[in-house]
PDB file of N, CA and C in Angstrom:
ATOM      1  N   MET A   1      40.618 -21.807  41.265  1.00 82.00           N
ATOM      2  CA  MET A   1      41.333 -20.667  41.789  1.00 82.00           C
ATOM      3  C   MET A   1      40.463 -19.991  42.853  1.00 82.00           C
ATOM      4  N   ALA A   2      41.033 -19.660  43.956  1.00 92.00           N
ATOM      5  CA  ALA A   2      40.289 -19.072  45.063  1.00 92.00           C
ATOM      6  C   ALA A   2      40.062 -17.573  44.855  1.00 92.00           C
ATOM      7  N   GLU A   3      38.876 -17.141  45.228  1.00 96.00           N
ATOM      8  CA  GLU A   3      38.595 -15.709  45.187  1.00 96.00           C
ATOM      9  C   GLU A   3      39.267 -15.014  46.363  1.00 96.00           C
ATOM     10  N   ARG A   4      39.663 -13.774  46.134  1.00 97.00           N
ATOM     11  CA  ARG A   4      40.225 -12.928  47.185  1.00 97.00           C
ATOM     12  C   ARG A   4      39.499 -11.596  47.121  1.00 97.00           C
ATOM     13  N   ILE A   5      39.649 -10.824  48.157  1.00 98.00           N
ATOM     14  CA  ILE A   5      39.095  -9.471  48.138  1.00 98.00           C
ATOM     15  C   ILE A   5      40.244  -8.513  47.866  1.00 98.00           C
ATOM     16  N   TYR A   6      40.102  -7.748  46.790  1.00 97.00           N
ATOM     17  CA  TYR A   6      41.110  -6.772  46.376  1.00 97.00           C
ATOM     18  C   TYR A   6      40.600  -5.365  46.681  1.00 97.00           C
ATOM     19  N   ILE A   7      41.521  -4.468  46.999  1.00 97.00           N
ATOM     20  CA  ILE A   7      41.172  -3.067  47.149  1.00 97.00           C
ATOM     21  C   ILE A   7      41.668  -2.357  45.898  1.00 97.00           C
ATOM     22  N   VAL A   8      40.763  -1.650  45.244  1.00 96.00           N
ATOM     23  CA  VAL A   8      41.084  -0.901  44.028  1.00 96.00           C
ATOM     24  C   VAL A   8      40.939   0.574  44.368  1.00 96.00           C
ATOM     25  N   ARG A   9      42.034   1.312  44.251  1.00 95.00           N
ATOM     26  CA  ARG A   9      42.038   2.728  44.617  1.00 95.00           C
ATOM     27  C   ARG A   9      42.141   3.613  43.384  1.00 95.00           C
ATOM     28  N   ASN A  10      41.498   4.785  43.487  1.00 91.00           N
ATOM     29  CA  ASN A  10      41.697   5.838  42.501  1.00 91.00           C
ATOM     30  C   ASN A  10      41.649   7.175  43.234  1.00 91.00           C
ATOM     31  N   THR A  11      41.636   8.254  42.499  1.00 91.00           N
ATOM     32  CA  THR A  11      41.659   9.572  43.137  1.00 91.00           C
ATOM     33  C   THR A  11      40.365   9.888  43.882  1.00 91.00           C
ATOM     34  N   HIS A  12      39.320   9.092  43.656  1.00 89.00           N
ATOM     35  CA  HIS A  12      38.031   9.330  44.320  1.00 89.00           C
ATOM     36  C   HIS A  12      37.837   8.482  45.576  1.00 89.00           C
ATOM     37  N   GLY A  13      38.751   7.549  45.821  1.00 95.00           N
ATOM     38  CA  GLY A  13      38.610   6.696  46.995  1.00 95.00           C
ATOM     39  C   GLY A  13      39.015   5.272  46.677  1.00 95.00           C
ATOM     40  N   ALA A  14      38.367   4.336  47.362  1.00 96.00           N
ATOM     41  CA  ALA A  14      38.721   2.924  47.204  1.00 96.00           C
ATOM     42  C   ALA A  14      37.454   2.086  47.119  1.00 96.00           C
ATOM     43  N   ARG A  15      37.589   0.943  46.438  1.00 96.00           N
ATOM     44  CA  ARG A  15      36.495  -0.032  46.363  1.00 96.00           C
ATOM     45  C   ARG A  15      37.062  -1.405  46.680  1.00 96.00           C
ATOM     46  N   LEU A  16      36.259  -2.241  47.319  1.00 97.00           N
ATOM     47  CA  LEU A  16      36.627  -3.627  47.604  1.00 97.00           C
ATOM     48  C   LEU A  16      35.917  -4.525  46.600  1.00 97.00           C
ATOM     49  N   VAL A  17      36.658  -5.401  45.942  1.00 97.00           N
ATOM     50  CA  VAL A  17      36.097  -6.252  44.899  1.00 97.00           C
ATOM     51  C   VAL A  17      36.554  -7.690  45.136  1.00 97.00           C
ATOM     52  N   LYS A  18      35.605  -8.627  45.164  1.00 98.00           N
ATOM     53  CA  LYS A  18      35.936 -10.046  45.285  1.00 98.00           C
ATOM     54  C   LYS A  18      36.114 -10.605  43.873  1.00 98.00           C
ATOM     55  N   ALA A  19      37.297 -11.160  43.608  1.00 98.00           N
ATOM     56  CA  ALA A  19      37.609 -11.683  42.281  1.00 98.00           C
ATOM     57  C   ALA A  19      38.702 -12.741  42.390  1.00 98.00           C
ATOM     58  N   ASN A  20      38.890 -13.484  41.313  1.00 97.00           N
ATOM     59  CA  ASN A  20      39.950 -14.486  41.262  1.00 97.00           C
ATOM     60  C   ASN A  20      41.316 -13.854  41.008  1.00 97.00           C
ATOM     61  N   LEU A  21      41.373 -12.807  40.213  1.00 95.00           N
ATOM     62  CA  LEU A  21      42.623 -12.158  39.826  1.00 95.00           C
ATOM     63  C   LEU A  21      42.523 -10.648  40.019  1.00 95.00           C
ATOM     64  N   ARG A  22      43.635 -10.006  40.302  1.00 93.00           N
ATOM     65  CA  ARG A  22      43.607  -8.554  40.489  1.00 93.00           C
ATOM     66  C   ARG A  22      43.228  -7.842  39.198  1.00 93.00           C
ATOM     67  N   GLN A  23      43.588  -8.407  38.032  1.00 92.00           N
ATOM     68  CA  GLN A  23      43.192  -7.802  36.769  1.00 92.00           C
ATOM     69  C   GLN A  23      41.668  -7.790  36.623  1.00 92.00           C
ATOM     70  N   GLN A  24      41.013  -8.830  37.136  1.00 95.00           N
ATOM     71  CA  GLN A  24      39.550  -8.882  37.099  1.00 95.00           C
ATOM     72  C   GLN A  24      38.963  -7.793  37.986  1.00 95.00           C
ATOM     73  N   ALA A  25      39.555  -7.585  39.153  1.00 96.00           N
ATOM     74  CA  ALA A  25      39.070  -6.540  40.060  1.00 96.00           C
ATOM     75  C   ALA A  25      39.220  -5.163  39.415  1.00 96.00           C
ATOM     76  N   LEU A  26      40.360  -4.927  38.796  1.00 94.00           N
ATOM     77  CA  LEU A  26      40.586  -3.647  38.128  1.00 94.00           C
ATOM     78  C   LEU A  26      39.625  -3.463  36.959  1.00 94.00           C
ATOM     79  N   SER A  27      39.436  -4.491  36.153  1.00 94.00           N
ATOM     80  CA  SER A  27      38.509  -4.412  35.019  1.00 94.00           C
ATOM     81  C   SER A  27      37.087  -4.145  35.485  1.00 94.00           C
ATOM     82  N   HIS A  28      36.687  -4.767  36.578  1.00 96.00           N
ATOM     83  CA  HIS A  28      35.343  -4.567  37.129  1.00 96.00           C
ATOM     84  C   HIS A  28      35.116  -3.101  37.475  1.00 96.00           C
ATOM     85  N   VAL A  29      36.070  -2.490  38.167  1.00 95.00           N
ATOM     86  CA  VAL A  29      35.933  -1.089  38.563  1.00 95.00           C
ATOM     87  C   VAL A  29      35.988  -0.183  37.330  1.00 95.00           C
ATOM     88  N   ALA A  30      36.929  -0.441  36.443  1.00 94.00           N
ATOM     89  CA  ALA A  30      37.072   0.396  35.251  1.00 94.00           C
ATOM     90  C   ALA A  30      35.798   0.385  34.409  1.00 94.00           C
ATOM     91  N   ALA A  31      35.177  -0.776  34.279  1.00 93.00           N
ATOM     92  CA  ALA A  31      33.973  -0.893  33.457  1.00 93.00           C
ATOM     93  C   ALA A  31      32.805  -0.075  33.998  1.00 93.00           C
ATOM     94  N   THR A  32      32.798   0.184  35.309  1.00 91.00           N
ATOM     95  CA  THR A  32      31.698   0.960  35.885  1.00 91.00           C
ATOM     96  C   THR A  32      32.005   2.455  35.949  1.00 91.00           C
ATOM     97  N   GLU A  33      33.259   2.847  35.700  1.00 90.00           N
ATOM     98  CA  GLU A  33      33.639   4.258  35.827  1.00 90.00           C
ATOM     99  C   GLU A  33      34.068   4.912  34.527  1.00 90.00           C
ATOM    100  N   TYR A  34      34.316   4.122  33.482  1.00 91.00           N
ATOM    101  CA  TYR A  34      34.852   4.672  32.245  1.00 91.00           C
ATOM    102  C   TYR A  34      34.121   4.117  31.033  1.00 91.00           C
ATOM    103  N   THR A  35      34.142   4.882  29.961  1.00 92.00           N
ATOM    104  CA  THR A  35      33.710   4.401  28.653  1.00 92.00           C
ATOM    105  C   THR A  35      34.870   4.629  27.693  1.00 92.00           C
ATOM    106  N   VAL A  36      34.944   3.812  26.660  1.00 92.00           N
ATOM    107  CA  VAL A  36      36.035   3.922  25.694  1.00 92.00           C
ATOM    108  C   VAL A  36      35.470   3.763  24.290  1.00 92.00           C
ATOM    109  N   ARG A  37      35.902   4.646  23.382  1.00 95.00           N
ATOM    110  CA  ARG A  37      35.585   4.529  21.959  1.00 95.00           C
ATOM    111  C   ARG A  37      36.701   5.204  21.191  1.00 95.00           C
ATOM    112  N   VAL A  38      36.757   4.965  19.904  1.00 97.00           N
ATOM    113  CA  VAL A  38      37.762   5.613  19.068  1.00 97.00           C
ATOM    114  C   VAL A  38      37.426   7.105  19.006  1.00 97.00           C
ATOM    115  N   ALA A  39      38.436   7.945  19.186  1.00 97.00           N
ATOM    116  CA  ALA A  39      38.231   9.399  19.158  1.00 97.00           C
ATOM    117  C   ALA A  39      37.914   9.861  17.738  1.00 97.00           C
ATOM    118  N   SER A  40      36.916  10.721  17.629  1.00 97.00           N
ATOM    119  CA  SER A  40      36.596  11.321  16.325  1.00 97.00           C
ATOM    120  C   SER A  40      37.517  12.518  16.086  1.00 97.00           C
ATOM    121  N   GLN A  41      37.510  13.044  14.873  1.00 98.00           N
ATOM    122  CA  GLN A  41      38.300  14.246  14.585  1.00 98.00           C
ATOM    123  C   GLN A  41      37.859  15.393  15.491  1.00 98.00           C
ATOM    124  N   ASP A  42      36.560  15.531  15.710  1.00 98.00           N
ATOM    125  CA  ASP A  42      36.051  16.589  16.594  1.00 98.00           C
ATOM    126  C   ASP A  42      36.538  16.392  18.027  1.00 98.00           C
ATOM    127  N   ASP A  43      36.553  15.138  18.493  1.00 97.00           N
ATOM    128  CA  ASP A  43      37.075  14.846  19.835  1.00 97.00           C
ATOM    129  C   ASP A  43      38.526  15.307  19.943  1.00 97.00           C
ATOM    130  N   LEU A  44      39.345  14.942  18.941  1.00 97.00           N
ATOM    131  CA  LEU A  44      40.759  15.302  18.958  1.00 97.00           C
ATOM    132  C   LEU A  44      40.952  16.810  18.978  1.00 97.00           C
ATOM    133  N   VAL A  45      40.252  17.507  18.095  1.00 98.00           N
ATOM    134  CA  VAL A  45      40.379  18.966  18.040  1.00 98.00           C
ATOM    135  C   VAL A  45      39.996  19.582  19.376  1.00 98.00           C
ATOM    136  N   GLN A  46      38.868  19.157  19.939  1.00 97.00           N
ATOM    137  CA  GLN A  46      38.392  19.731  21.201  1.00 97.00           C
ATOM    138  C   GLN A  46      39.362  19.448  22.337  1.00 97.00           C
ATOM    139  N   GLN A  47      39.793  18.207  22.479  1.00 97.00           N
ATOM    140  CA  GLN A  47      40.657  17.830  23.595  1.00 97.00           C
ATOM    141  C   GLN A  47      42.052  18.435  23.477  1.00 97.00           C
ATOM    142  N   LEU A  48      42.634  18.425  22.289  1.00 97.00           N
ATOM    143  CA  LEU A  48      43.962  19.011  22.117  1.00 97.00           C
ATOM    144  C   LEU A  48      43.938  20.523  22.337  1.00 97.00           C
ATOM    145  N   SER A  49      42.817  21.166  21.977  1.00 98.00           N
ATOM    146  CA  SER A  49      42.726  22.622  22.149  1.00 98.00           C
ATOM    147  C   SER A  49      42.643  23.035  23.617  1.00 98.00           C
ATOM    148  N   VAL A  50      42.228  22.121  24.502  1.00 98.00           N
ATOM    149  CA  VAL A  50      42.185  22.435  25.935  1.00 98.00           C
ATOM    150  C   VAL A  50      43.385  21.855  26.678  1.00 98.00           C
ATOM    151  N   GLY A  51      44.366  21.333  25.915  1.00 97.00           N
ATOM    152  CA  GLY A  51      45.605  20.889  26.530  1.00 97.00           C
ATOM    153  C   GLY A  51      45.693  19.424  26.912  1.00 97.00           C
ATOM    154  N   THR A  52      44.717  18.621  26.515  1.00 97.00           N
ATOM    155  CA  THR A  52      44.775  17.188  26.815  1.00 97.00           C
ATOM    156  C   THR A  52      45.930  16.570  26.042  1.00 97.00           C
ATOM    157  N   LYS A  53      46.780  15.832  26.745  1.00 96.00           N
ATOM    158  CA  LYS A  53      47.925  15.170  26.127  1.00 96.00           C
ATOM    159  C   LYS A  53      47.531  13.771  25.658  1.00 96.00           C
ATOM    160  N   ILE A  54      48.162  13.311  24.598  1.00 95.00           N
ATOM    161  CA  ILE A  54      47.971  11.940  24.135  1.00 95.00           C
ATOM    162  C   ILE A  54      48.914  11.051  24.934  1.00 95.00           C
ATOM    163  N   GLU A  55      48.363  10.021  25.554  1.00 94.00           N
ATOM    164  CA  GLU A  55      49.139   9.108  26.397  1.00 94.00           C
ATOM    165  C   GLU A  55      49.459   7.837  25.630  1.00 94.00           C
ATOM    166  N   GLN A  56      50.609   7.228  25.911  1.00 93.00           N
ATOM    167  CA  GLN A  56      50.997   5.965  25.296  1.00 93.00           C
ATOM    168  C   GLN A  56      50.558   4.806  26.193  1.00 93.00           C
ATOM    169  N   TYR A  57      49.944   3.793  25.620  1.00 89.00           N
ATOM    170  CA  TYR A  57      49.528   2.597  26.349  1.00 89.00           C
ATOM    171  C   TYR A  57      50.713   1.934  27.028  1.00 89.00           C
ATOM    172  N   ARG A  58      50.477   1.453  28.249  1.00 84.00           N
ATOM    173  CA  ARG A  58      51.424   0.594  28.969  1.00 84.00           C
ATOM    174  C   ARG A  58      50.664  -0.639  29.420  1.00 84.00           C
ATOM    175  N   ALA A  59      51.341  -1.760  29.452  1.00 79.00           N
ATOM    176  CA  ALA A  59      50.708  -3.015  29.869  1.00 79.00           C
ATOM    177  C   ALA A  59      50.154  -2.888  31.277  1.00 79.00           C
ATOM    178  N   ALA A  60      49.031  -3.542  31.553  1.00 65.00           N
ATOM    179  CA  ALA A  60      48.368  -3.453  32.855  1.00 65.00           C
ATOM    180  C   ALA A  60      49.287  -3.857  33.995  1.00 65.00           C
ATOM    181  N   GLU A  61      50.181  -4.804  33.760  1.00 66.00           N
ATOM    182  CA  GLU A  61      51.085  -5.250  34.815  1.00 66.00           C
ATOM    183  C   GLU A  61      51.951  -4.099  35.324  1.00 66.00           C
ATOM    184  N   GLU A  62      52.249  -3.126  34.464  1.00 65.00           N
ATOM    185  CA  GLU A  62      53.052  -1.982  34.870  1.00 65.00           C
ATOM    186  C   GLU A  62      52.252  -1.006  35.726  1.00 65.00           C
ATOM    187  N   LEU A  63      50.940  -1.038  35.595  1.00 63.00           N
ATOM    188  CA  LEU A  63      50.083  -0.086  36.295  1.00 63.00           C
ATOM    189  C   LEU A  63      49.577  -0.608  37.630  1.00 63.00           C
ATOM    190  N   ILE A  64      49.558  -1.922  37.786  1.00 64.00           N
ATOM    191  CA  ILE A  64      49.013  -2.546  38.988  1.00 64.00           C
ATOM    192  C   ILE A  64      50.110  -2.656  40.039  1.00 64.00           C
ATOM    193  N   ASP A  65      49.757  -2.403  41.287  1.00 63.00           N
ATOM    194  CA  ASP A  65      50.704  -2.515  42.397  1.00 63.00           C
ATOM    195  C   ASP A  65      51.404  -3.855  42.348  1.00 63.00           C
ATOM    196  N   GLY A  66      52.726  -3.848  42.348  1.00 58.00           N
ATOM    197  CA  GLY A  66      53.491  -5.075  42.217  1.00 58.00           C
ATOM    198  C   GLY A  66      53.738  -5.812  43.507  1.00 58.00           C
ATOM    199  N   SER A  67      52.939  -5.578  44.543  1.00 57.00           N
ATOM    200  CA  SER A  67      53.190  -6.198  45.845  1.00 57.00           C
ATOM    201  C   SER A  67      52.786  -7.668  45.880  1.00 57.00           C
ATOM    202  N   GLU A  68      52.148  -8.166  44.820  1.00 58.00           N
ATOM    203  CA  GLU A  68      51.745  -9.564  44.777  1.00 58.00           C
ATOM    204  C   GLU A  68      52.421 -10.238  43.605  1.00 58.00           C
ATOM    205  N   SER A  69      52.356 -11.546  43.574  1.00 54.00           N
ATOM    206  CA  SER A  69      52.890 -12.269  42.422  1.00 54.00           C
ATOM    207  C   SER A  69      52.036 -11.953  41.199  1.00 54.00           C
ATOM    208  N   PRO A  70      52.602 -12.012  39.984  1.00 51.00           N
ATOM    209  CA  PRO A  70      51.860 -11.673  38.784  1.00 51.00           C
ATOM    210  C   PRO A  70      50.603 -12.507  38.562  1.00 51.00           C
ATOM    211  N   ALA A  71      50.544 -13.694  39.109  1.00 52.00           N
ATOM    212  CA  ALA A  71      49.376 -14.561  38.908  1.00 52.00           C
ATOM    213  C   ALA A  71      48.166 -14.124  39.704  1.00 52.00           C
ATOM    214  N   ASN A  72      48.325 -13.226  40.672  1.00 55.00           N
ATOM    215  CA  ASN A  72      47.197 -12.857  41.530  1.00 55.00           C
ATOM    216  C   ASN A  72      46.549 -11.601  41.089  1.00 55.00           C
TER     217      ASN A  72
END
């Protein structure tokens, strides 16, 4: 599979990532900008008290720009 250069955008700007698949490019950027762990009771209390909403997971295909075929 040939590598392509993908542009990954967020509210802070854009990054160019060379990868085989757009999901790989997105995962690469996400891994350097975010951390994930199970929320503790204290996390929930703190976040809900400041108005943070609980979001429902959606498949990555729904979040990625659909301008390319799903295989890319």
